[in-house]
Coordinates of C-alpha atoms in Angstrom, one line a residue:
Chain A
M1 CA 0.4 0.0 0.1
I2 CA 1.2 3.2 -0.9
E3 CA 2.1 5.6 1.9
L4 CA 1.9 9.3 1.7
T5 CA 3.9 12.0 3.5
A6 CA 2.7 15.6 3.2
S7 CA 5.2 16.9 0.4
D8 CA 3.1 14.2 -2.0
F9 CA 0.1 16.4 -1.7
R10 CA 2.5 19.6 -2.9
P11 CA 1.8 20.1 -6.2
G12 CA 5.1 21.9 -8.6
R13 CA 5.0 23.8 -11.3
G14 CA 4.8 20.5 -13.7
S15 CA 0.5 20.9 -12.5
L16 CA 0.4 24.1 -15.5
A17 CA 2.0 21.5 -17.6
V18 CA -1.2 19.2 -17.2
W19 CA -3.0 22.2 -17.6
R20 CA -1.3 23.5 -20.8
R21 CA -1.9 20.1 -22.5
N22 CA -5.0 20.1 -21.9
V23 CA -5.6 23.4 -23.4
R24 CA -3.8 22.3 -26.6
V25 CA -5.6 19.3 -26.8
W26 CA -8.7 21.7 -26.7
R27 CA -7.2 24.3 -29.2
K28 CA -7.1 20.9 -32.0
L29 CA -11.1 21.1 -31.1
I30 CA -11.7 25.0 -30.5
R31 CA -15.0 24.7 -32.9
V32 CA -16.7 21.9 -31.9
S33 CA -16.5 22.7 -28.2
I34 CA -17.4 26.2 -28.6
V35 CA -20.5 25.9 -30.8
L36 CA -21.7 22.9 -27.6
N37 CA -20.9 25.9 -25.0
F38 CA -22.7 28.6 -26.6
G39 CA -25.5 25.8 -28.7
E40 CA -26.4 24.2 -24.4
P41 CA -26.8 27.6 -23.1
V42 CA -28.9 28.9 -26.1
I43 CA -31.6 25.7 -26.4
Y44 CA -31.9 26.3 -22.8
L45 CA -32.7 30.0 -22.3
L46 CA -35.0 29.6 -25.4
A47 CA -37.0 26.7 -24.5
L48 CA -37.6 26.8 -21.3
G49 CA -36.9 30.5 -20.9
Y50 CA -39.9 31.2 -23.7
G51 CA -41.9 28.6 -23.1
L52 CA -41.9 29.0 -19.3
Q53 CA -42.2 32.9 -19.5
R54 CA -45.7 33.4 -20.5
F55 CA -46.7 31.4 -17.5
V56 CA -44.5 32.0 -15.1
G57 CA -43.9 35.9 -15.5
A58 CA -41.9 37.1 -12.5
M59 CA -39.9 34.9 -9.8
D60 CA -38.5 35.8 -6.7
G61 CA -39.0 39.1 -8.5
L62 CA -37.2 38.8 -11.6
P63 CA -38.2 38.0 -14.9
Y64 CA -38.1 34.4 -15.5
M65 CA -35.9 34.3 -18.2
V66 CA -33.7 37.0 -15.8
F67 CA -34.0 33.8 -13.1
L68 CA -33.4 31.2 -15.6
A69 CA -29.9 32.3 -16.9
S70 CA -28.3 33.7 -13.6
G71 CA -28.7 30.1 -12.7
L72 CA -27.6 28.9 -16.2
L73 CA -24.2 30.9 -15.7
V74 CA -23.0 28.2 -12.7
S75 CA -25.1 24.8 -13.2
A76 CA -23.3 25.1 -16.9
V77 CA -20.0 25.4 -14.8
M78 CA -21.0 22.1 -13.0
H79 CA -22.3 20.2 -16.0
T80 CA -18.9 21.1 -17.9
T81 CA -16.5 20.6 -15.1
A82 CA -18.5 17.2 -13.8
F83 CA -18.1 16.2 -17.3
E84 CA -14.5 16.9 -17.7
A85 CA -14.3 15.1 -14.6
M86 CA -15.5 12.3 -15.6
Y87 CA -15.4 10.8 -18.6
S88 CA -12.2 13.1 -19.9
V89 CA -10.1 12.3 -16.5
Y90 CA -11.2 8.6 -16.7
T91 CA -10.4 8.1 -20.7
R92 CA -7.1 10.5 -19.6
M93 CA -6.0 7.7 -16.9
E94 CA -7.5 4.3 -17.9
P95 CA -7.8 3.7 -21.8
Q96 CA -5.0 6.5 -22.9
K97 CA -2.9 5.8 -20.3
T98 CA -1.9 8.9 -20.7
Y99 CA -0.8 9.4 -17.1
Q100 CA 1.2 6.3 -16.9
A101 CA 2.8 8.3 -19.3
I102 CA 3.4 11.5 -17.2
L103 CA 4.3 10.0 -14.0
A104 CA 7.5 8.2 -16.1
T105 CA 8.3 12.3 -16.3
P106 CA 9.9 14.5 -13.2
L107 CA 5.8 14.9 -12.7
R108 CA 4.0 13.6 -9.9
V109 CA 0.0 12.3 -9.1
A110 CA -0.3 15.7 -7.3
D111 CA 0.4 17.6 -10.5
I112 CA -1.8 15.0 -12.7
V113 CA -4.7 15.8 -9.7
A114 CA -3.8 19.4 -9.2
G115 CA -3.5 20.1 -13.7
E116 CA -6.4 18.4 -14.0
L117 CA -9.0 20.4 -11.6
L118 CA -6.9 23.7 -12.5
W119 CA -8.6 22.6 -16.1
C120 CA -11.3 21.8 -15.6
A121 CA -12.4 24.9 -13.9
T122 CA -10.9 26.9 -16.9
K123 CA -13.5 25.0 -19.0
G124 CA -15.7 25.2 -16.4
V125 CA -15.0 29.3 -16.9
I126 CA -15.4 28.9 -20.4
A127 CA -18.6 27.9 -20.4
S128 CA -19.8 30.2 -17.9
T129 CA -18.8 32.8 -20.1
A130 CA -20.5 31.7 -23.3
I131 CA -23.6 32.1 -21.3
L132 CA -23.0 36.1 -20.2
I133 CA -21.9 36.8 -23.8
V134 CA -25.2 35.1 -24.8
A135 CA -27.4 36.3 -22.1
G136 CA -25.8 39.7 -22.3
C137 CA -27.2 39.5 -26.3
M138 CA -30.7 38.5 -25.0
G139 CA -30.0 41.5 -22.2
L140 CA -30.8 39.1 -19.3
I141 CA -28.4 40.3 -17.3
S142 CA -26.7 43.6 -16.6
F143 CA -22.5 44.5 -16.8
P144 CA -19.8 45.0 -15.4
G145 CA -21.3 43.6 -12.9
A146 CA -22.0 40.0 -13.9
L147 CA -18.2 40.0 -14.8
G148 CA -17.7 39.1 -11.2
V149 CA -19.7 35.7 -11.8
I150 CA -16.2 35.1 -13.8
P151 CA -13.9 34.5 -10.6
V152 CA -17.0 32.5 -9.2
A153 CA -17.7 30.5 -12.2
F154 CA -13.4 29.3 -11.5
L155 CA -14.4 28.9 -7.9
T156 CA -17.4 26.9 -8.9
G157 CA -14.9 24.6 -11.2
L158 CA -12.8 24.0 -8.7
A159 CA -15.3 23.1 -6.4
F160 CA -17.2 21.1 -8.5
A161 CA -13.7 18.9 -10.0
G162 CA -13.0 18.5 -6.4
F163 CA -16.2 16.6 -5.5
V164 CA -16.3 14.3 -9.1
M165 CA -12.6 13.8 -9.9
P166 CA -12.2 11.3 -6.2
L167 CA -14.6 9.1 -8.2
A168 CA -12.7 7.7 -11.2
P169 CA -9.7 6.1 -9.3
F170 CA -13.5 3.5 -8.5
A171 CA -14.8 3.7 -11.7
R172 CA -13.9 0.3 -14.2
S173 CA -15.5 1.4 -16.8
Y174 CA -17.6 4.7 -18.4
D175 CA -21.0 3.0 -16.4
Y176 CA -20.4 3.8 -13.7
F177 CA -20.6 7.6 -14.3
S178 CA -23.9 7.5 -15.8
Y179 CA -25.2 6.9 -11.9
F180 CA -23.3 9.3 -10.6
Y181 CA -24.8 11.8 -13.0
T182 CA -29.0 10.9 -13.0
L183 CA -28.4 10.2 -9.3
V184 CA -26.2 13.0 -8.2
I185 CA -25.5 15.8 -11.2
V186 CA -29.4 15.8 -12.2
P187 CA -31.0 16.1 -9.0
M188 CA -28.5 18.8 -8.2
F189 CA -29.6 20.7 -11.2
M190 CA -32.6 20.4 -10.6
C191 CA -33.7 21.3 -7.0
S192 CA -30.3 23.9 -6.3
G193 CA -32.3 27.0 -6.8
V194 CA -31.4 27.1 -11.1
F195 CA -34.9 26.7 -12.2
Y196 CA -36.5 27.4 -8.7
P197 CA -35.3 29.2 -5.1
I198 CA -35.0 26.5 -2.9
D199 CA -37.4 28.2 -0.4
S200 CA -40.0 25.8 -2.5
L201 CA -38.8 22.6 -1.4
P202 CA -40.0 21.2 1.9
A203 CA -37.7 21.8 4.6
A204 CA -35.6 18.4 3.8
G205 CA -34.7 19.5 0.3
Q206 CA -33.7 22.7 0.9
W207 CA -31.4 21.2 4.3
A208 CA -30.0 18.4 1.2
A209 CA -29.3 21.4 -1.4
S210 CA -27.9 23.1 1.2
L211 CA -25.2 20.9 1.8
L212 CA -24.2 20.4 -2.4
P213 CA -22.2 23.1 -4.3
L214 CA -24.7 24.2 -6.9
Y215 CA -26.9 26.2 -4.6
H216 CA -24.1 28.0 -3.3
A217 CA -22.5 28.7 -6.4
V218 CA -26.2 29.9 -7.7
E219 CA -26.2 32.4 -4.5
L220 CA -23.1 33.9 -5.7
A221 CA -23.9 34.2 -9.5
R222 CA -27.2 35.8 -9.1
P223 CA -26.8 38.6 -7.5
L224 CA -24.0 39.6 -8.9
A225 CA -25.5 38.9 -12.9
T226 CA -28.6 40.9 -11.3
Q227 CA -27.0 43.4 -9.4
A228 CA -28.9 42.0 -6.5
P229 CA -26.7 42.3 -2.7
L230 CA -25.0 39.3 -1.7
S231 CA -25.9 37.6 1.1
A232 CA -23.8 35.9 3.1
P233 CA -20.6 35.3 0.8
L234 CA -17.9 34.0 2.8
V235 CA -20.2 30.8 3.9
H236 CA -20.7 30.2 0.4
G237 CA -17.4 30.9 -1.2
L238 CA -16.2 28.9 2.3
V239 CA -18.8 26.0 1.4
L240 CA -17.2 25.9 -2.5
L241 CA -13.5 25.7 -1.2
L242 CA -13.9 23.2 1.1
Y243 CA -15.1 21.1 -1.9
A244 CA -12.3 22.1 -3.6
G245 CA -9.7 21.4 -1.1
A246 CA -11.3 18.4 0.3
G247 CA -11.2 16.6 -3.5
Y248 CA -7.6 17.8 -4.1
A249 CA -6.9 15.2 -1.0
L250 CA -8.6 12.6 -1.6
S251 CA -8.3 12.5 -5.3
V252 CA -4.1 12.5 -4.7
R253 CA -5.1 9.5 -2.1
F254 CA -7.1 7.8 -4.4
Y255 CA -5.1 8.5 -7.6
S256 CA -2.2 7.6 -5.8
R257 CA -3.7 4.5 -5.0
R258 CA -5.2 3.6 -8.5
L259 CA -1.7 4.5 -10.1
L260 CA 0.5 3.4 -8.3
Q261 CA 0.2 0.0 -7.6
Chain B
M1 CA 40.0 20.4 -5.0
R2 CA 37.4 20.7 -8.1
G3 CA 40.1 20.4 -10.4
R4 CA 41.7 17.6 -9.2
S5 CA 37.8 15.5 -8.7
S6 CA 37.3 16.7 -12.8
V7 CA 40.3 14.6 -13.5
C8 CA 39.6 11.5 -11.6
V9 CA 37.6 8.8 -12.6
P10 CA 34.2 8.9 -11.3
V11 CA 34.6 6.6 -8.0
S12 CA 31.9 4.2 -9.3
D13 CA 29.1 5.6 -7.7
P14 CA 26.3 2.4 -9.2
V15 CA 24.0 4.4 -12.0
I16 CA 21.2 1.8 -10.2
E17 CA 21.5 0.1 -6.6
F18 CA 18.6 -2.2 -5.3
A19 CA 19.4 -3.8 -1.8
H20 CA 17.7 -6.3 -0.5
V21 CA 14.5 -5.2 -2.2
V22 CA 10.9 -7.0 -1.7
K23 CA 7.8 -6.1 -3.2
Q24 CA 4.4 -8.4 -2.4
Y25 CA 0.4 -8.3 -3.4
D26 CA -1.8 -9.5 -1.8
G27 CA 0.9 -11.5 0.3
R28 CA 3.0 -13.6 -2.4
R29 CA 6.1 -12.0 -2.9
V30 CA 6.7 -11.0 -6.7
V31 CA 10.2 -9.3 -5.9
D32 CA 12.1 -11.4 -3.4
G33 CA 15.2 -9.8 -1.7
L34 CA 16.4 -8.1 -5.2
S35 CA 20.0 -6.6 -4.8
L36 CA 21.7 -5.3 -7.9
R37 CA 24.2 -2.6 -9.1
I38 CA 24.2 -1.2 -13.1
E39 CA 27.2 0.8 -13.3
Q40 CA 27.1 3.4 -15.5
G41 CA 27.6 3.1 -19.3
Q42 CA 26.2 -0.7 -19.0
C43 CA 23.9 -2.2 -20.9
F44 CA 21.9 -4.9 -18.8
G45 CA 19.7 -6.7 -19.5
L46 CA 16.9 -8.5 -17.2
L47 CA 15.7 -12.1 -18.0
G48 CA 13.3 -13.5 -16.6
P49 CA 10.1 -15.6 -17.7
N50 CA 7.0 -14.1 -17.1
G51 CA 5.5 -13.2 -13.4
A52 CA 9.5 -13.3 -12.8
G53 CA 9.2 -9.4 -11.3
K54 CA 11.3 -7.6 -13.9
T55 CA 8.1 -4.9 -14.8
T56 CA 7.4 -4.7 -10.9
A57 CA 11.5 -4.1 -10.4
I58 CA 11.2 -1.2 -13.3
R59 CA 8.0 0.0 -12.2
M60 CA 9.8 -0.2 -8.2
L61 CA 12.5 1.6 -9.8
L62 CA 10.0 4.2 -11.3
G63 CA 8.8 5.1 -7.9
M64 CA 5.3 3.8 -9.5
T65 CA 5.3 1.1 -6.9
H66 CA 6.2 1.0 -3.8
P67 CA 8.8 -1.3 -2.0
E68 CA 7.5 -3.2 1.3
S69 CA 11.2 -2.9 2.0
G70 CA 15.2 -2.8 1.3
S71 CA 16.4 0.1 -0.7
I72 CA 16.8 1.9 -4.0
R73 CA 18.9 4.5 -5.3
V74 CA 18.8 5.9 -8.8
L75 CA 21.4 8.3 -10.2
G76 CA 21.9 9.0 -6.8
H77 CA 18.1 9.5 -5.5
A78 CA 16.3 7.6 -2.9
V79 CA 13.5 5.7 -4.3
P80 CA 11.0 6.2 -4.0
E81 CA 10.9 9.8 -2.1
Q82 CA 12.9 11.1 -4.3
A83 CA 12.0 9.5 -7.4
H84 CA 10.9 12.4 -9.2
R85 CA 14.2 13.5 -9.3
A86 CA 15.2 10.6 -10.4
R87 CA 13.0 10.2 -13.7
A88 CA 14.3 14.0 -14.6
G89 CA 17.4 11.8 -15.7
M90 CA 15.6 9.1 -16.5
G91 CA 13.8 8.1 -20.3
V92 CA 11.3 5.5 -20.6
V93 CA 10.5 2.9 -23.1
P94 CA 7.0 1.1 -21.8
Q95 CA 6.3 -2.6 -22.1
L96 CA 2.5 -0.7 -23.6
D97 CA 2.9 1.8 -25.8
N98 CA 1.3 5.1 -23.7
L99 CA 1.8 7.9 -26.6
D100 CA -0.7 10.5 -26.8
P101 CA -3.6 10.0 -29.3
D102 CA -4.8 13.5 -28.9
F103 CA -1.7 14.7 -30.7
S104 CA 0.3 14.5 -33.6
V105 CA 3.8 13.0 -33.5
R106 CA 5.9 16.0 -33.7
E107 CA 3.4 16.8 -30.7
N108 CA 3.7 14.0 -28.5
L109 CA 7.5 14.6 -28.6
S110 CA 7.0 18.7 -27.4
V111 CA 4.0 18.1 -25.1
Y112 CA 6.1 15.4 -23.5
A113 CA 9.2 18.0 -23.3
S114 CA 7.4 20.2 -21.3
F115 CA 6.7 18.0 -18.4
F116 CA 9.9 18.2 -18.2
G117 CA 10.2 21.5 -17.7
L118 CA 11.4 22.0 -21.3
P119 CA 10.9 25.7 -22.6
D120 CA 9.4 25.4 -25.9
N121 CA 11.7 28.5 -27.9
T122 CA 14.8 25.3 -27.4
L123 CA 12.8 22.6 -28.2
D124 CA 12.0 22.5 -31.9
D125 CA 15.8 21.5 -33.3
R126 CA 15.4 18.7 -30.4
V127 CA 12.4 17.6 -31.8
D128 CA 14.2 17.6 -35.5
W129 CA 16.7 15.5 -34.5
L130 CA 14.8 12.8 -32.6
L131 CA 12.4 12.7 -35.7
E132 CA 15.7 11.7 -37.3
F133 CA 16.4 9.8 -35.2
A134 CA 13.4 7.5 -34.9
E135 CA 13.0 8.1 -39.2
L136 CA 9.7 9.5 -38.5
T137 CA 10.4 13.1 -40.2
H138 CA 7.9 11.9 -42.6
K139 CA 5.1 11.6 -40.4
Q140 CA 5.4 14.4 -38.3
H141 CA 2.2 15.5 -39.0
A142 CA 0.6 12.3 -38.8
R143 CA -1.9 11.2 -35.9
I144 CA -0.6 8.1 -33.0
G145 CA -3.7 5.9 -34.8
E146 CA -2.1 6.2 -38.3
L147 CA 1.0 5.1 -37.5
S148 CA 2.2 1.5 -37.4
G149 CA 3.4 -0.6 -34.0
G150 CA 7.2 0.1 -35.8
M151 CA 6.6 3.4 -35.9
Q152 CA 4.8 3.6 -33.0
R153 CA 7.7 1.9 -30.7
R154 CA 10.1 4.1 -32.3
L155 CA 8.6 7.4 -31.5
T156 CA 8.2 5.4 -27.8
L157 CA 11.4 5.1 -27.7
A158 CA 12.3 9.1 -29.3
R159 CA 9.4 10.3 -26.1
A160 CA 12.3 8.7 -23.4
L161 CA 14.8 10.6 -25.2
V162 CA 13.4 14.3 -24.8
N163 CA 14.9 15.5 -21.8
N164 CA 18.7 13.9 -23.2
P165 CA 18.8 11.1 -20.4
G166 CA 21.9 9.5 -18.8
L167 CA 19.4 6.3 -18.2
I168 CA 17.7 4.3 -20.3
V169 CA 14.9 1.7 -19.2
L170 CA 13.3 -0.1 -22.0
D171 CA 10.8 -3.0 -20.6
E172 CA 10.5 -5.6 -23.9
P173 CA 11.0 -2.7 -26.3
T174 CA 10.8 -5.1 -29.0
T175 CA 7.8 -7.8 -28.0
G176 CA 5.6 -7.8 -31.0
L177 CA 7.4 -6.6 -33.8
D178 CA 8.8 -7.6 -37.2
P179 CA 12.4 -9.1 -37.7
Q180 CA 13.0 -5.7 -39.8
V181 CA 11.5 -3.3 -36.9
R182 CA 13.6 -5.1 -34.3
H183 CA 16.6 -4.4 -36.6
V184 CA 16.3 -0.5 -36.5
M185 CA 15.5 -1.0 -32.4
W186 CA 18.7 -2.8 -31.9
S187 CA 21.1 -0.3 -34.1
R188 CA 19.2 2.6 -32.5
L189 CA 19.8 0.8 -28.6
R190 CA 23.5 0.3 -29.9
D191 CA 24.0 4.2 -30.7
L192 CA 23.0 5.1 -27.3
Q193 CA 25.1 2.9 -25.9
Q194 CA 28.3 4.4 -28.1
S195 CA 27.3 7.6 -26.9
G196 CA 27.6 6.7 -23.2
K197 CA 24.0 6.5 -22.2
T198 CA 23.4 3.8 -19.5
L199 CA 20.8 1.3 -20.7
L200 CA 18.4 -1.0 -18.5
L201 CA 16.1 -3.7 -20.5
T202 CA 14.2 -6.2 -20.0
T203 CA 13.2 -8.7 -22.6
H204 CA 12.4 -12.2 -23.6
Y205 CA 14.9 -12.8 -26.3
M206 CA 18.1 -14.1 -25.9
E207 CA 18.8 -12.8 -29.3
E208 CA 18.4 -9.5 -27.9
A209 CA 20.3 -10.3 -25.2
E210 CA 23.0 -11.5 -26.7
R211 CA 23.5 -8.9 -28.7
L212 CA 23.2 -6.1 -27.0
C213 CA 24.2 -6.5 -23.6
D214 CA 27.0 -6.4 -21.2
V215 CA 25.8 -7.9 -18.5
L216 CA 22.5 -10.0 -18.0
A217 CA 20.7 -11.1 -15.1
I218 CA 18.4 -13.3 -15.2
M219 CA 15.4 -13.3 -12.6
D220 CA 13.1 -15.9 -11.2
H221 CA 10.7 -16.1 -8.8
G222 CA 11.1 -12.5 -7.9
R223 CA 15.4 -12.7 -7.0
I224 CA 18.6 -13.1 -9.4
I225 CA 20.1 -16.5 -10.1
A226 CA 22.3 -15.8 -12.1
H227 CA 24.2 -12.8 -13.3
G228 CA 27.2 -12.1 -15.8
S229 CA 28.2 -10.9 -19.1
P230 CA 26.3 -13.4 -21.6
A231 CA 29.7 -15.5 -22.7
E232 CA 30.1 -16.0 -18.7
L233 CA 26.3 -17.5 -18.3
V234 CA 26.9 -19.6 -21.4
R235 CA 30.1 -20.8 -20.0
A236 CA 29.1 -21.1 -16.5
H237 CA 25.7 -22.5 -17.1
C238 CA 25.9 -25.1 -19.9
E239 CA 28.0 -27.6 -21.6
R240 CA 29.4 -27.0 -25.0
N241 CA 27.3 -28.6 -27.3
V242 CA 23.5 -29.7 -27.5
F243 CA 22.1 -32.1 -29.5
E244 CA 18.5 -31.3 -30.1
F245 CA 16.2 -34.5 -31.1
P246 CA 12.6 -33.9 -32.1
R247 CA 11.7 -37.6 -30.7
L248 CA 12.9 -40.3 -28.8
D249 CA 11.3 -43.5 -28.0
A250 CA 12.2 -44.6 -24.3
P251 CA 14.7 -47.2 -24.8
Q252 CA 16.8 -44.1 -27.2
Q253 CA 16.3 -42.1 -23.3
A254 CA 18.1 -44.7 -22.0
A255 CA 20.7 -44.8 -24.1
L256 CA 21.5 -41.4 -23.9
D257 CA 21.4 -41.1 -20.6
A258 CA 23.0 -43.8 -19.6
L259 CA 26.5 -42.5 -21.8
P260 CA 28.7 -40.5 -19.9
E261 CA 28.5 -36.8 -18.8
V262 CA 25.7 -36.3 -20.7
R263 CA 22.7 -34.4 -19.3
L264 CA 19.6 -35.1 -21.0
E265 CA 16.6 -33.1 -20.4
R266 CA 13.1 -32.4 -22.3
S267 CA 11.4 -29.5 -23.0
G268 CA 7.8 -29.6 -25.0
T269 CA 8.1 -32.7 -27.0
S270 CA 11.3 -32.4 -27.7
W271 CA 14.3 -34.0 -26.0
Y272 CA 18.2 -31.9 -25.9
A273 CA 20.9 -33.6 -24.7
Y274 CA 23.9 -31.8 -23.1
T275 CA 27.0 -32.5 -23.2
E276 CA 31.1 -31.3 -22.9
Q277 CA 32.1 -34.0 -25.6
A278 CA 30.4 -34.7 -28.6
D279 CA 31.6 -37.5 -29.8
P280 CA 30.2 -40.4 -27.5
V281 CA 27.0 -38.7 -29.0
H282 CA 27.7 -38.5 -32.1
D283 CA 29.4 -42.4 -31.9
W284 CA 25.5 -43.3 -30.2
A285 CA 23.7 -41.6 -33.6
A286 CA 25.5 -43.2 -35.7
G287 CA 23.8 -46.4 -34.6
H288 CA 20.5 -44.6 -35.0
P289 CA 20.2 -43.2 -38.9
Q290 CA 17.1 -42.7 -38.4
L291 CA 17.0 -40.9 -35.6
R292 CA 16.3 -37.0 -36.6
M293 CA 18.7 -34.9 -34.3
L294 CA 20.8 -31.6 -34.7
H295 CA 23.9 -30.5 -33.2
R296 CA 24.9 -26.8 -32.3
H297 CA 26.9 -24.8 -29.5
H298 CA 25.5 -23.9 -26.6
N299 CA 23.6 -20.6 -26.2
L300 CA 22.1 -18.1 -23.8
E301 CA 18.7 -19.3 -24.3
D302 CA 19.7 -23.0 -23.4
V303 CA 21.0 -21.1 -20.0
F304 CA 18.2 -19.4 -19.6
L305 CA 15.3 -22.5 -20.0
R306 CA 17.9 -24.2 -17.3
L307 CA 17.8 -22.1 -14.8
T308 CA 14.4 -21.2 -14.8
R309 CA 13.1 -24.4 -15.4
R310 CA 11.3 -25.7 -18.8
D311 CA 7.8 -25.6 -17.1
L312 CA 5.3 -22.8 -19.0
R313 CA 4.6 -19.9 -16.8
D314 CA 0.6 -18.8 -17.3

């Protein structure tokens, strides 16, 4: 069994090389990625926004389209990051053996984990920026205040990468992630205040939502996008940081166990 | 002080040193008290049947598996604690190619170089040279999936050289390659050896070991059971003459076995008679003109089969 010491958790500059590797791959597929980044929010905003707006009118004092757009700013981060931290990370770990190749260089598991978390957060920011642009063009959010969403998107990306990345070392195939996506990510998407305020949930639901990262990301992003005052931003920020930090530590542990047998 | 030490022949700090290394999986000792020493500039071959512990030994050398006990030093660094420092001076050709399918041939080299912290602006010349070394210049923009197995292997070897390592570790570098490609790999490895690099390779091919290696260690059950130059091993562990018989009936077996100083062994369906003196076997065979027989000199394969026994390991 691998015994880790404190220094095994300290990432080095090598994590930036891992991040850059992923940027280089992304740049090759940039057209497809960008189309997806812009296409998905447009579909959500048009289909759900226009469809529901007529019936719902206002939600929590905001026009429904505005309410929805400000939530999608971070739920898109969740989807992008979770996908990357499950499927892409597993692909690099298992069929491509990219991590094995990297571990024959001076890089260590901590560098790989830190680089991947950083990359997941970067992708989250890209996804969120695409929505800022789309929603901005539709006049749903107000600049420049909404630019404050970008650091929130980065933090949200780190939190979700931390939430999801520790799973892959336990996976034996891609199917494993479908369960997690259907049983955890989708319910979180539905019940964290993206589509309606969580006050409408029963107490247990509210409690559950408040333990998960998406709710806290929404609580930060919506006021920033709609020029409303933030409530308890430190608490929300700390919860997201906690997910990121705990996820990092667990990932170093689990990936070491899987990769260094 | 400085001037003097540069004149001195470096007092042989081994490039690799294993001392009493033990590694177990599920209570089974895969590496069982392994000790070995590899000197600067050597081409060291690690031979052994499947499951002998060769790959585990290589993984431990890289810090990719941690031993239960014993100590390992590589390029002056304690492993696994400082393995990442040791890896900065090493090149690795793994048993299975793990080239990056997301990148072209050329990008595989430059991306890998970035993991060694080599800056982009110094890389072009080096990458050009490596592409030439691997005879892949014409394929530099191809995707990995478009390469033949031999090309992938050459690219993996080129990739192992991006950091200009002093030590190159190759785990079965030519397994699964056709003879032409194997010869290309061998000549490349000899080039590296002549340029003063230290090579450690594992192999199943005795011919490869005999051609390339200065020193061989035969490993079985996680331990080194014989050690020396190919010629020394053959001399020490096998009689000079080998007679192969595809078929022998029981009386023939008994007759051969009864000849003085003949050792008769069976491998698969064939029989092998080992002896220092060829004449008694020839004399005996003259009385059996129907018998199919091949007489040859001893070689490394005979030693390997003798020391690791002939049973199948699967």
